[in-house]
Coordinates of C-alpha atoms in Angstrom, one line a residue:
M1 CA 0.0 0.0 0.0
I2 CA 2.8 2.4 0.9
V3 CA 4.4 1.8 -2.5
M4 CA 1.2 2.6 -4.4
V5 CA 0.5 5.8 -2.4
T6 CA 4.2 6.9 -2.7
R7 CA 4.3 6.1 -6.4
Y8 CA 1.1 7.9 -7.4
G9 CA 1.7 10.8 -5.0
L10 CA 5.1 11.2 -6.7
G11 CA 3.4 11.2 -10.1
I12 CA 0.9 13.8 -9.1
L13 CA 3.6 16.0 -7.5
L14 CA 5.8 15.8 -10.7
A15 CA 2.8 16.4 -13.0
L16 CA 1.9 19.6 -11.0
A17 CA 5.5 20.8 -11.2
V18 CA 5.6 20.2 -15.0
L19 CA 2.3 22.0 -15.5
G20 CA 3.4 25.0 -13.4
K21 CA 6.7 25.4 -15.2
A22 CA 5.1 24.9 -18.7
R23 CA 2.4 27.5 -18.0
H24 CA 5.1 30.1 -17.0
F25 CA 7.9 28.9 -19.1
A26 CA 9.5 32.3 -19.7
A27 CA 9.5 33.0 -16.0
F28 CA 10.9 29.6 -15.2
Q29 CA 13.7 30.2 -17.8
T30 CA 14.5 33.5 -16.1
S31 CA 14.6 31.8 -12.7
L32 CA 17.6 29.8 -13.8
A33 CA 19.8 32.9 -13.7
P34 CA 21.2 32.2 -10.2
F35 CA 22.7 29.0 -11.7
G36 CA 24.5 31.1 -14.4
L37 CA 22.1 30.2 -17.2
H38 CA 21.1 33.1 -19.4
G39 CA 19.6 33.6 -22.9
R40 CA 19.7 30.6 -25.2
I41 CA 21.4 28.4 -22.6
A42 CA 18.6 29.2 -20.0
Q43 CA 16.0 28.3 -22.6
V44 CA 17.7 24.9 -23.3
G45 CA 18.1 24.3 -19.6
A46 CA 14.5 25.1 -18.8
F47 CA 13.3 22.9 -21.7
T48 CA 15.5 20.1 -20.5
V49 CA 14.3 20.3 -16.9
V50 CA 10.6 20.4 -17.9
T51 CA 11.1 17.5 -20.3
V52 CA 13.0 15.3 -17.8
E53 CA 10.4 16.0 -15.2
A54 CA 7.6 15.2 -17.6
L55 CA 9.2 11.9 -18.6
A56 CA 9.7 11.0 -15.0
A57 CA 6.0 11.7 -14.3
L58 CA 5.0 9.6 -17.2
T59 CA 7.2 6.8 -16.0
V60 CA 5.4 6.7 -12.7
F61 CA 2.1 6.0 -14.5
A62 CA 3.7 3.5 -17.0
P63 CA 4.0 -0.2 -16.5
V64 CA 7.6 0.2 -15.2
G65 CA 8.9 -1.5 -12.1
D66 CA 8.9 0.4 -8.8
V67 CA 12.7 0.1 -8.5
V68 CA 13.1 1.9 -11.9
V69 CA 10.7 4.6 -10.8
G70 CA 12.5 4.8 -7.4
V71 CA 15.9 5.2 -9.1
I72 CA 14.7 7.9 -11.4
A73 CA 12.9 9.8 -8.6
T74 CA 16.0 9.5 -6.4
I75 CA 18.2 11.1 -9.1
L76 CA 15.6 13.8 -9.8
G77 CA 15.0 14.5 -6.1
A78 CA 18.8 14.6 -5.4
S79 CA 19.2 17.1 -8.2
F80 CA 16.2 19.3 -7.0
T81 CA 17.5 19.2 -3.4
A82 CA 21.0 20.2 -4.5
A83 CA 19.5 23.1 -6.6
Q84 CA 17.4 24.3 -3.6
T85 CA 20.4 24.0 -1.3
Y86 CA 22.4 26.1 -3.7
L87 CA 19.6 28.7 -3.9
L88 CA 19.5 28.9 -0.1
T89 CA 23.2 29.5 0.1
V90 CA 22.9 32.3 -2.6
G91 CA 20.8 34.4 -0.3
D92 CA 17.5 36.2 -0.2
Q93 CA 17.6 37.3 -3.8
A94 CA 17.3 33.7 -5.1
H95 CA 13.9 32.6 -6.3
C96 CA 12.3 29.3 -7.2
L97 CA 9.6 28.8 -9.8
C98 CA 9.2 25.1 -9.0
F99 CA 5.4 24.9 -9.4
G100 CA 4.9 27.9 -11.7
R101 CA 4.7 30.4 -8.8
R102 CA 7.7 32.7 -8.1
E103 CA 8.7 32.3 -4.5
R104 CA 11.9 32.9 -2.6
A105 CA 13.9 29.8 -1.9
S106 CA 13.2 28.7 1.6
M107 CA 13.1 25.6 3.8
R108 CA 9.7 25.0 2.4
T109 CA 10.9 24.9 -1.2
W110 CA 13.9 22.8 0.0
A111 CA 11.5 20.4 1.8
R112 CA 9.4 19.9 -1.4
A113 CA 12.5 19.0 -3.3
A114 CA 13.6 16.7 -0.5
L115 CA 10.2 15.0 -0.6
V116 CA 10.8 13.9 -4.2
L117 CA 14.1 12.5 -3.0
L118 CA 12.5 10.7 -0.1
M119 CA 9.7 9.3 -2.3
G120 CA 12.3 8.0 -4.7
L121 CA 14.4 6.4 -1.9
T122 CA 11.2 4.8 -0.5
L123 CA 10.2 3.3 -3.8
W124 CA 13.8 2.1 -4.5
S125 CA 14.3 0.5 -1.1
V126 CA 10.9 -1.1 -0.6
A127 CA 10.8 -2.5 -4.1
A128 CA 14.4 -3.7 -4.1

């Protein structure tokens, strides 16, 4: 039961993140500036993030093993958590557009990223 709740909760969380970024794509692209991504590189970076996140969300709902979904979510969650950790170290000017809403990086945005990591680790460890 925990695997099913975790798996589909993860899928919904990722789908909401993809929709938020896609709806405000230009703003998401601009939010990559603290990572040194500007102009065309920011556009490619934003497209890559949205695409990878969308593929991960689709994988959750596909007939793929829980271990595979867990590994993908762990890698994605580790990346998001690392990005949020970086934004927190940059200071109060750093913003996140994780769900399509511009908000200052905080422990709340860090916790959401860490939740993806935790869900991935849960799926990976329970299914292994």
